[in-house]
PDB file of C-alpha atoms in Angstrom:
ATOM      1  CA  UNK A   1      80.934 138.306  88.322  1.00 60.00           C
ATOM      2  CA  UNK A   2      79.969 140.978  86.232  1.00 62.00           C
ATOM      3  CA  UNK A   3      76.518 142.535  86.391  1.00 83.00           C
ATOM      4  CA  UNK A   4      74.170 143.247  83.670  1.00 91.00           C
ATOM      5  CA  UNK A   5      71.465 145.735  82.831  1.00 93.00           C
ATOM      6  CA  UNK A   6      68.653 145.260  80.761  1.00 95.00           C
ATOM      7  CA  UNK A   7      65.224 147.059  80.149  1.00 97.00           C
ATOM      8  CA  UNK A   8      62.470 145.640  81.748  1.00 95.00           C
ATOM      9  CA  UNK A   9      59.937 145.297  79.212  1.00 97.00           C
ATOM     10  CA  UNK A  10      60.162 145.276  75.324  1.00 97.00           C
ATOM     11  CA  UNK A  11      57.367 145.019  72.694  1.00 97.00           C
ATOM     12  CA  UNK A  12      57.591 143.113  69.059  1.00 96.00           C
ATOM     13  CA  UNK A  13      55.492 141.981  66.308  1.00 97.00           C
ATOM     14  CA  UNK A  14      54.657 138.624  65.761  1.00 97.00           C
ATOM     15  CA  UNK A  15      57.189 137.881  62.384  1.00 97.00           C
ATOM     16  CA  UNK A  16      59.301 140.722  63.005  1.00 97.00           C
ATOM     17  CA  UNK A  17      63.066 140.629  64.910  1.00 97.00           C
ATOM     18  CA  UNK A  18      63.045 140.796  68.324  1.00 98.00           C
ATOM     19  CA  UNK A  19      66.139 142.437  69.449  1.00 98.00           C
ATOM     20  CA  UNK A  20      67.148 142.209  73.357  1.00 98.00           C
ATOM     21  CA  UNK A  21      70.001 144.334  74.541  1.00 97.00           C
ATOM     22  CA  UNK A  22      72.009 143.737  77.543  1.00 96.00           C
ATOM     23  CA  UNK A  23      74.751 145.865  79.158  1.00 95.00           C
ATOM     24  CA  UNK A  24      77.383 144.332  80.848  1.00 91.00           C
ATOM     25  CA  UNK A  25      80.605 147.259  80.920  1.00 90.00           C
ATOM     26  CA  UNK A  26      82.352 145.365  83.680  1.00 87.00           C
ATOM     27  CA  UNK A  27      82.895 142.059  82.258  1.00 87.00           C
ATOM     28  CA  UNK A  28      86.214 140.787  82.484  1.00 84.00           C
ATOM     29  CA  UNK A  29      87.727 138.996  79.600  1.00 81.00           C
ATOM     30  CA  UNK A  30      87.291 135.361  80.428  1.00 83.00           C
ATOM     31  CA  UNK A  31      83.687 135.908  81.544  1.00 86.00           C
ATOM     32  CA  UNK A  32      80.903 134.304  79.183  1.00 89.00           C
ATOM     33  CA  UNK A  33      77.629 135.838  78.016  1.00 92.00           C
ATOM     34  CA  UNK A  34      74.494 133.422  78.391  1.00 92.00           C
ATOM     35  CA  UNK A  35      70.870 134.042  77.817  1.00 95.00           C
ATOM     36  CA  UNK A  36      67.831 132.063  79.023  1.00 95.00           C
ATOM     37  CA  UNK A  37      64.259 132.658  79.226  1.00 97.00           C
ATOM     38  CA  UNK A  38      61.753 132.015  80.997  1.00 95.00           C
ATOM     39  CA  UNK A  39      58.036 131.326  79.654  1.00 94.00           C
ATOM     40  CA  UNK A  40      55.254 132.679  81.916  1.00 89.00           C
ATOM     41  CA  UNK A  41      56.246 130.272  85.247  1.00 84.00           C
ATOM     42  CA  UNK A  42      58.098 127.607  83.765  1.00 92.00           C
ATOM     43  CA  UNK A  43      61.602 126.246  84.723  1.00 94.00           C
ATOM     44  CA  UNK A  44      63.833 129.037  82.650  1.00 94.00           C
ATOM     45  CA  UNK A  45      65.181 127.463  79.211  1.00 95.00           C
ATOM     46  CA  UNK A  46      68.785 128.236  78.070  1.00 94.00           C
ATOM     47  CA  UNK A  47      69.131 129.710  74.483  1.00 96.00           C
ATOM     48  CA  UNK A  48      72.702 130.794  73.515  1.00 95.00           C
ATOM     49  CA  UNK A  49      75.672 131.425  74.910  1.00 92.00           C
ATOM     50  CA  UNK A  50      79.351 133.094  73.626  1.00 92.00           C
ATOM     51  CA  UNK A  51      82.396 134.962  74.845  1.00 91.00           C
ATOM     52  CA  UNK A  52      83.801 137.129  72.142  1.00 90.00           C
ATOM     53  CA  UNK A  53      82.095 136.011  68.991  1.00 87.00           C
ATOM     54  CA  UNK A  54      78.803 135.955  67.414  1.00 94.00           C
ATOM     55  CA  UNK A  55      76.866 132.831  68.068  1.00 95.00           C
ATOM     56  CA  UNK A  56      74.038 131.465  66.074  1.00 96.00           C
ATOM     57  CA  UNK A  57      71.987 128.056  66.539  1.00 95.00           C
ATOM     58  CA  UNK A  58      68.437 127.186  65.621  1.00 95.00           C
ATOM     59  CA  UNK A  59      66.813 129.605  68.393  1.00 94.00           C
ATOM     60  CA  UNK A  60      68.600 132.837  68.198  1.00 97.00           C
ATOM     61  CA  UNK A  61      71.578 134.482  67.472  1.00 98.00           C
ATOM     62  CA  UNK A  62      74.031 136.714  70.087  1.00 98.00           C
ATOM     63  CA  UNK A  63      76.011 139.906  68.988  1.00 97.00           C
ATOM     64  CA  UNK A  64      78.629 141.121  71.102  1.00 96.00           C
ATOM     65  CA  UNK A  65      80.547 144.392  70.695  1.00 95.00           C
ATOM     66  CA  UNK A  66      83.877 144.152  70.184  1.00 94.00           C
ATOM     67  CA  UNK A  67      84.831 145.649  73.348  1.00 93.00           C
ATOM     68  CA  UNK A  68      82.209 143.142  74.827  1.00 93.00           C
ATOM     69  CA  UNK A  69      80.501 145.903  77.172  1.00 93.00           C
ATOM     70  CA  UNK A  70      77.279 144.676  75.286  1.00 95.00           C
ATOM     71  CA  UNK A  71      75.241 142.209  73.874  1.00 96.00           C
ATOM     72  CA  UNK A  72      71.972 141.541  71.736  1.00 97.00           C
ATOM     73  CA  UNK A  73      69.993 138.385  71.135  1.00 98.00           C
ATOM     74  CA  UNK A  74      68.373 138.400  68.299  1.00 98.00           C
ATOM     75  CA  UNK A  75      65.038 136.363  67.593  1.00 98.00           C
ATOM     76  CA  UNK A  76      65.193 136.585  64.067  1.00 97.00           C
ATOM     77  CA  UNK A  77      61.083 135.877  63.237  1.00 95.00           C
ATOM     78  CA  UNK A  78      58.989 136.733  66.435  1.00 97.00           C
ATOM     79  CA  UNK A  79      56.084 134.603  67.184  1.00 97.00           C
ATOM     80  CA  UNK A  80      53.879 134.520  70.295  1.00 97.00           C
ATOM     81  CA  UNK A  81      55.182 131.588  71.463  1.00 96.00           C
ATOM     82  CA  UNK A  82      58.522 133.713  72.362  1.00 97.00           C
ATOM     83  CA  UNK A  83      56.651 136.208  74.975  1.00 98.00           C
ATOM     84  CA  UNK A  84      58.666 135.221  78.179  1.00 97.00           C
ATOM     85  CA  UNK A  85      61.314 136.877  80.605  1.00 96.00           C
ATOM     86  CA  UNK A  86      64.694 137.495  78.983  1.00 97.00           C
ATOM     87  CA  UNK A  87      67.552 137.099  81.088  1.00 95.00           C
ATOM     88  CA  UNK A  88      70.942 138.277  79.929  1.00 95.00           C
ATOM     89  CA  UNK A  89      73.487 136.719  82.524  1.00 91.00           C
ATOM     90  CA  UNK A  90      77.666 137.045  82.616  1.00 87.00           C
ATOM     91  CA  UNK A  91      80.027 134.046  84.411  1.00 81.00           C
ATOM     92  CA  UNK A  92      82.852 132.880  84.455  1.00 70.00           C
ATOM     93  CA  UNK A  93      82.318 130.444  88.025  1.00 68.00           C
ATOM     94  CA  UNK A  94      79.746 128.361  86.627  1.00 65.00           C
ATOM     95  CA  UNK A  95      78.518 127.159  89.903  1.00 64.00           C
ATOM     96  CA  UNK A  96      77.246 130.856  90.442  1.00 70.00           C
ATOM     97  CA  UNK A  97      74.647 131.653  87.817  1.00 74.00           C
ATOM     98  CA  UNK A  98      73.110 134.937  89.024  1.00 77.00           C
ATOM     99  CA  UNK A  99      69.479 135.495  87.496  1.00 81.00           C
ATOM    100  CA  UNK A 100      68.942 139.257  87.093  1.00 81.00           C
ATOM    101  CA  UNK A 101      64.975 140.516  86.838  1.00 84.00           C
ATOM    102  CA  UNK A 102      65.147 140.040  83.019  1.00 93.00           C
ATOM    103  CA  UNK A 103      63.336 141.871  80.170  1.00 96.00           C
ATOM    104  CA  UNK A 104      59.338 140.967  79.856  1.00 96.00           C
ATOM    105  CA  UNK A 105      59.241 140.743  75.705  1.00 98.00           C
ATOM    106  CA  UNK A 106      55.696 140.971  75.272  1.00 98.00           C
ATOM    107  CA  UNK A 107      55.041 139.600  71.392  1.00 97.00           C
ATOM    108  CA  UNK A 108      52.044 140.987  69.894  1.00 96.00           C
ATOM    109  CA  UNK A 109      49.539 139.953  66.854  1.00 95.00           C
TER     110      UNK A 109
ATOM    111  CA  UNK B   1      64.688 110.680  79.079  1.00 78.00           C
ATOM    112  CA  UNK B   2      62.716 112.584  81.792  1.00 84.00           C
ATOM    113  CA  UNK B   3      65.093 115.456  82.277  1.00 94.00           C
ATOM    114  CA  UNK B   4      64.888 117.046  85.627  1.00 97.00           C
ATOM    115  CA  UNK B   5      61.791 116.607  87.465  1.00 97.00           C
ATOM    116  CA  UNK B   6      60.462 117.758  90.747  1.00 98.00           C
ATOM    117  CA  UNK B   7      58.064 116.448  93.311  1.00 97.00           C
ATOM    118  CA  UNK B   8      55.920 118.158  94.638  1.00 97.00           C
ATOM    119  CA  UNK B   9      54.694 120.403  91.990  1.00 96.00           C
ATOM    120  CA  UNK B  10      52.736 122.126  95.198  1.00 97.00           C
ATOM    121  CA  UNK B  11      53.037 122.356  99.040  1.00 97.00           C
ATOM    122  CA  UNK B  12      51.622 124.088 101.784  1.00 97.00           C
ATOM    123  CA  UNK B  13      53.327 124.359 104.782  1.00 97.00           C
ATOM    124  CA  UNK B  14      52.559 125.757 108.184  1.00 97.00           C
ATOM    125  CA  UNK B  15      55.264 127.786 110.187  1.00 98.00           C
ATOM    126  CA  UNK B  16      58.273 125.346 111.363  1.00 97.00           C
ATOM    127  CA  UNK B  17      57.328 122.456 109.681  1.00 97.00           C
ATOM    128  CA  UNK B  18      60.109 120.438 108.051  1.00 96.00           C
ATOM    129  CA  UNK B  19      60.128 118.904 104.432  1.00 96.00           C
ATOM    130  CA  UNK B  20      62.262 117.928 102.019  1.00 98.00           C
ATOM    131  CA  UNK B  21      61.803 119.312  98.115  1.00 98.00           C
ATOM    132  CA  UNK B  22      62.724 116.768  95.607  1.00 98.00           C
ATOM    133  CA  UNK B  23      64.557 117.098  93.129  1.00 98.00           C
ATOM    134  CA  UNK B  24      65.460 113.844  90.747  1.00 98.00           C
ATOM    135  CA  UNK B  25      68.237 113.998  86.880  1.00 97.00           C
ATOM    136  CA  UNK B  26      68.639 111.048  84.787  1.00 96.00           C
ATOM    137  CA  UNK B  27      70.946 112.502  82.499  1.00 94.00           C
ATOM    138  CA  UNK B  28      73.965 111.635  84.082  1.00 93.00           C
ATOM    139  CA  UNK B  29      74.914 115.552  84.959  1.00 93.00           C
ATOM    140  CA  UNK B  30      77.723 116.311  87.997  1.00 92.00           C
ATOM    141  CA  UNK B  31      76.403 119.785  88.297  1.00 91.00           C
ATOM    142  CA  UNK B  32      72.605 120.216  90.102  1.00 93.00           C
ATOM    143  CA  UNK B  33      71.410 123.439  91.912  1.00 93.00           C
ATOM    144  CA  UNK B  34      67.868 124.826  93.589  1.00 96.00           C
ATOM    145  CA  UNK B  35      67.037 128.636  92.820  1.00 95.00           C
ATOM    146  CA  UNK B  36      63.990 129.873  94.621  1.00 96.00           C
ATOM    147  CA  UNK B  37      62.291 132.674  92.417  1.00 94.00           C
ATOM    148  CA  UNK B  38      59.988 135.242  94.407  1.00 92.00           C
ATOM    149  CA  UNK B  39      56.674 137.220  92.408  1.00 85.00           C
ATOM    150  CA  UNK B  40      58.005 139.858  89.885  1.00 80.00           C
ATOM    151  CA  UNK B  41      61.950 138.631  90.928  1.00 83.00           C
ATOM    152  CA  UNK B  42      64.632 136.772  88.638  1.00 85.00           C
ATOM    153  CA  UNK B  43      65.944 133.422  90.560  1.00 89.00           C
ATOM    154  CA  UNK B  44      68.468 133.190  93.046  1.00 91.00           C
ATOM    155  CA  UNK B  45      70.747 130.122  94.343  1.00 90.00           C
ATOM    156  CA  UNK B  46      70.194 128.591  96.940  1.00 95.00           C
ATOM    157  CA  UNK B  47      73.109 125.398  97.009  1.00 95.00           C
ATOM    158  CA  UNK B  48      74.212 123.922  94.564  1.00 92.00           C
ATOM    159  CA  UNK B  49      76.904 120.516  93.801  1.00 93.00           C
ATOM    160  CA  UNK B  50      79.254 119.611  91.512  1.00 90.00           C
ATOM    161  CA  UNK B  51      79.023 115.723  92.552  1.00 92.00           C
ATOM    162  CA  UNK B  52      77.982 113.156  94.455  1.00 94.00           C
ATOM    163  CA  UNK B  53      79.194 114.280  98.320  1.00 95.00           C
ATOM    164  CA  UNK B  54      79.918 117.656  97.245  1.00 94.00           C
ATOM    165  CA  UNK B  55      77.681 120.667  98.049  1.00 95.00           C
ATOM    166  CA  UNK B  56      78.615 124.158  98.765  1.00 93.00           C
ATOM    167  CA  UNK B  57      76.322 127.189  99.055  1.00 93.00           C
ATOM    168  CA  UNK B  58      74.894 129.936  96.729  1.00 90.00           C
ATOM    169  CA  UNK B  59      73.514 133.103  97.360  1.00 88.00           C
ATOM    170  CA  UNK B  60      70.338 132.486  99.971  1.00 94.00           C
ATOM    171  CA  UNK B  61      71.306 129.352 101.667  1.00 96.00           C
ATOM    172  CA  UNK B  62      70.132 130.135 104.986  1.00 96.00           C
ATOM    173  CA  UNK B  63      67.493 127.917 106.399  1.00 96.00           C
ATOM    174  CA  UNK B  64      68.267 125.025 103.786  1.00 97.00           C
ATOM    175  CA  UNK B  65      70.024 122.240 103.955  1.00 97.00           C
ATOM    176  CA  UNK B  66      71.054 120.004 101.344  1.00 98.00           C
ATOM    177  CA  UNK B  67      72.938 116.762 100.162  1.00 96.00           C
ATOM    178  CA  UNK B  68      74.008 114.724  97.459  1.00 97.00           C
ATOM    179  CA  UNK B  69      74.312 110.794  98.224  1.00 97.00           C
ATOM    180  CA  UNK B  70      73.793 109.771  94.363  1.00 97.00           C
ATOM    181  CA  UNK B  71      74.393 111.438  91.002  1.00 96.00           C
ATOM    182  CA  UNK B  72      70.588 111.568  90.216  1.00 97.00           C
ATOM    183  CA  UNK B  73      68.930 112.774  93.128  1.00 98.00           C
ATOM    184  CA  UNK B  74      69.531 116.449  94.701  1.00 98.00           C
ATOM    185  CA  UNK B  75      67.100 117.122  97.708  1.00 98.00           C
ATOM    186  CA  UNK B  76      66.436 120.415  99.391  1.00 98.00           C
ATOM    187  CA  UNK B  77      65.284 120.395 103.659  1.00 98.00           C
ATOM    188  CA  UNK B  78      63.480 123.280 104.328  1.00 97.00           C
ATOM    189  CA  UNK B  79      64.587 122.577 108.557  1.00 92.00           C
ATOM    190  CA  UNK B  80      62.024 124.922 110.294  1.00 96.00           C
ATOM    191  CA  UNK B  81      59.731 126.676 107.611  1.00 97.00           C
ATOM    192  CA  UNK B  82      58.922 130.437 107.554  1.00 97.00           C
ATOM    193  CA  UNK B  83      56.657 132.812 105.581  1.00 96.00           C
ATOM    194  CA  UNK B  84      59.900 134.743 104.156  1.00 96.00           C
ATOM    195  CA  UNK B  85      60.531 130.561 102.342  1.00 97.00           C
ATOM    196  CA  UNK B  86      57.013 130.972 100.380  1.00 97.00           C
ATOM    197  CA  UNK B  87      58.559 130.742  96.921  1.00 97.00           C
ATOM    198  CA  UNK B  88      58.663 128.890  93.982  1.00 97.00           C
ATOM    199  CA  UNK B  89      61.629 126.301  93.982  1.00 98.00           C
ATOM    200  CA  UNK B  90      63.811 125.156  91.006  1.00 97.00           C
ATOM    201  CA  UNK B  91      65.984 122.411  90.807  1.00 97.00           C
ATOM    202  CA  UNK B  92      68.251 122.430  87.649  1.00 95.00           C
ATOM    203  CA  UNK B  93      71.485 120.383  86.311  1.00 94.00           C
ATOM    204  CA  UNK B  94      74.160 120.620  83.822  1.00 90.00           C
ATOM    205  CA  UNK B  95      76.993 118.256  82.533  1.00 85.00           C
ATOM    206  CA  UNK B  96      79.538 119.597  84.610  1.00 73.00           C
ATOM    207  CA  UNK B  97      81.133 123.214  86.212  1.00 64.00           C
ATOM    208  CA  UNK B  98      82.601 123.767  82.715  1.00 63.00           C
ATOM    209  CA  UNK B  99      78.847 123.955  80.953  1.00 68.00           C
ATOM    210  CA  UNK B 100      76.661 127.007  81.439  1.00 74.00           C
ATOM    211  CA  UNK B 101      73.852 125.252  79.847  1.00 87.00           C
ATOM    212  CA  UNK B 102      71.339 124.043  82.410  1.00 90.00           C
ATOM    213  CA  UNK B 103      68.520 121.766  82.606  1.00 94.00           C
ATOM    214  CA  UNK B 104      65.757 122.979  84.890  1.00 95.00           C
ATOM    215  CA  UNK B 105      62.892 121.108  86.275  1.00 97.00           C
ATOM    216  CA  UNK B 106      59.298 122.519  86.207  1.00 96.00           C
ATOM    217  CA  UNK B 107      59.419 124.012  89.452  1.00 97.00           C
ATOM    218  CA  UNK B 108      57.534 123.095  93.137  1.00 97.00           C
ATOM    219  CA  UNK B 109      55.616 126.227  94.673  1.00 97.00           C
ATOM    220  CA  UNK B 110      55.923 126.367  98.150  1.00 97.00           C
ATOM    221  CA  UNK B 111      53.377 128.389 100.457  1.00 97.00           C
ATOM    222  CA  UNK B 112      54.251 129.034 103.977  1.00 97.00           C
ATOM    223  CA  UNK B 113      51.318 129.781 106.377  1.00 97.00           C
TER     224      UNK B 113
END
């Protein structure tokens, strides 16, 4: 499965986008892109998922690049109830889901 | 519906002691899993099943044991406990190996003395 990279901590402003990038330049073409989070110790909470094309639902939206090397999810109007651990995880087995360390998105006033 | 829920929601345990996490899904998923998540880490699997009498292992499965007698119920043996096990424990379930979207219960933090 491929492996992803993303920055360990982010800031925002309550109201304004949050924008999470993820790297992931060794996924192979059948391999899906899913996000969860995980607020402060809670059980982690899945959010979006896609493979090639941009997803959307009520939470958030995913971008990935057209050679799919990359993603962003995209909280479109920040709010302090979205500070939490980010993670940005690639499968294609889905009994493997490997939880990287995340990004912190720490949403301020 | 409940969802996925866990008992207990703490435990202390002293060095080789036994006990069993558990780990209970009335949603009528095939696929259920335990992650154990150390301070400052993301989660790693532990076992996981994709049905009742199926179980195979994940990334950390040493010193657990598990089984799956019934769709609803998923419990995780700790056999002989050890410091290294002081973690907190997730137990999580989706419809089936084809859905990446999983359930996960609130979690059962486990000291080891």
């Amino acid at each position: 499965d491929a492996k992803t990279t993303q920055p360990p901590s982010m800031d925002c402003a309550e109201g304004r986008a949050a924008n999470l990038p993820c790297n992931h330049s060794t996924i192979s073409g059948n391999e899906y892109v899913y996000w969860y989070r995980q607020i402060h110790s809670q059980g982690p909470q899945y959010i979006i998922h896609g493979l090639k094309n941009n997803e959307t639902n009520e939470m958030a939206s995913l971008i990935i690049t057209e050679d799919r090397k990359s993603s962003t999810l995209i909280l479109p109007h920040a709010t302090l109830r979205d500070t939490a651990v980010y993670y940005c995880i690639v499968i294609y087995n889905f009994n493997k889901f490997y939880f990287g360390s995340g990004t912190k998105l720490n949403v301020k006033p | 519906n409940a969802g996925v829920t866990q008992t207990p929601k703490f435990q202390v345990l002293k060095t080789g002691q036994s006990m069993t996490l558990q780990c209970a899904q009335d949603m009528n998923h095939e696929y259920m899993s335990w992650y154990r998540q150390d301070p400052g880490m993301g989660l790693r699997l532990i076992h996981y099943s994709v049905g009742a009498g199926i179980t195979d292992q994940g990334e950390v499965p040493n010193g657990y044991n598990v089984s799956r007698s019934t769709t609803e119920d998923f419990p995780l043996r700790l056999l002989s406990a050890a410091p290294s096990q002081t973690s907190v424990y997730f137990c999580a379930s989706s419809l089936g190996q084809g859905f990446g979207e999983q359930f996960f219960g609130p979690g059962t933090r486990l000291t080891v003395l």
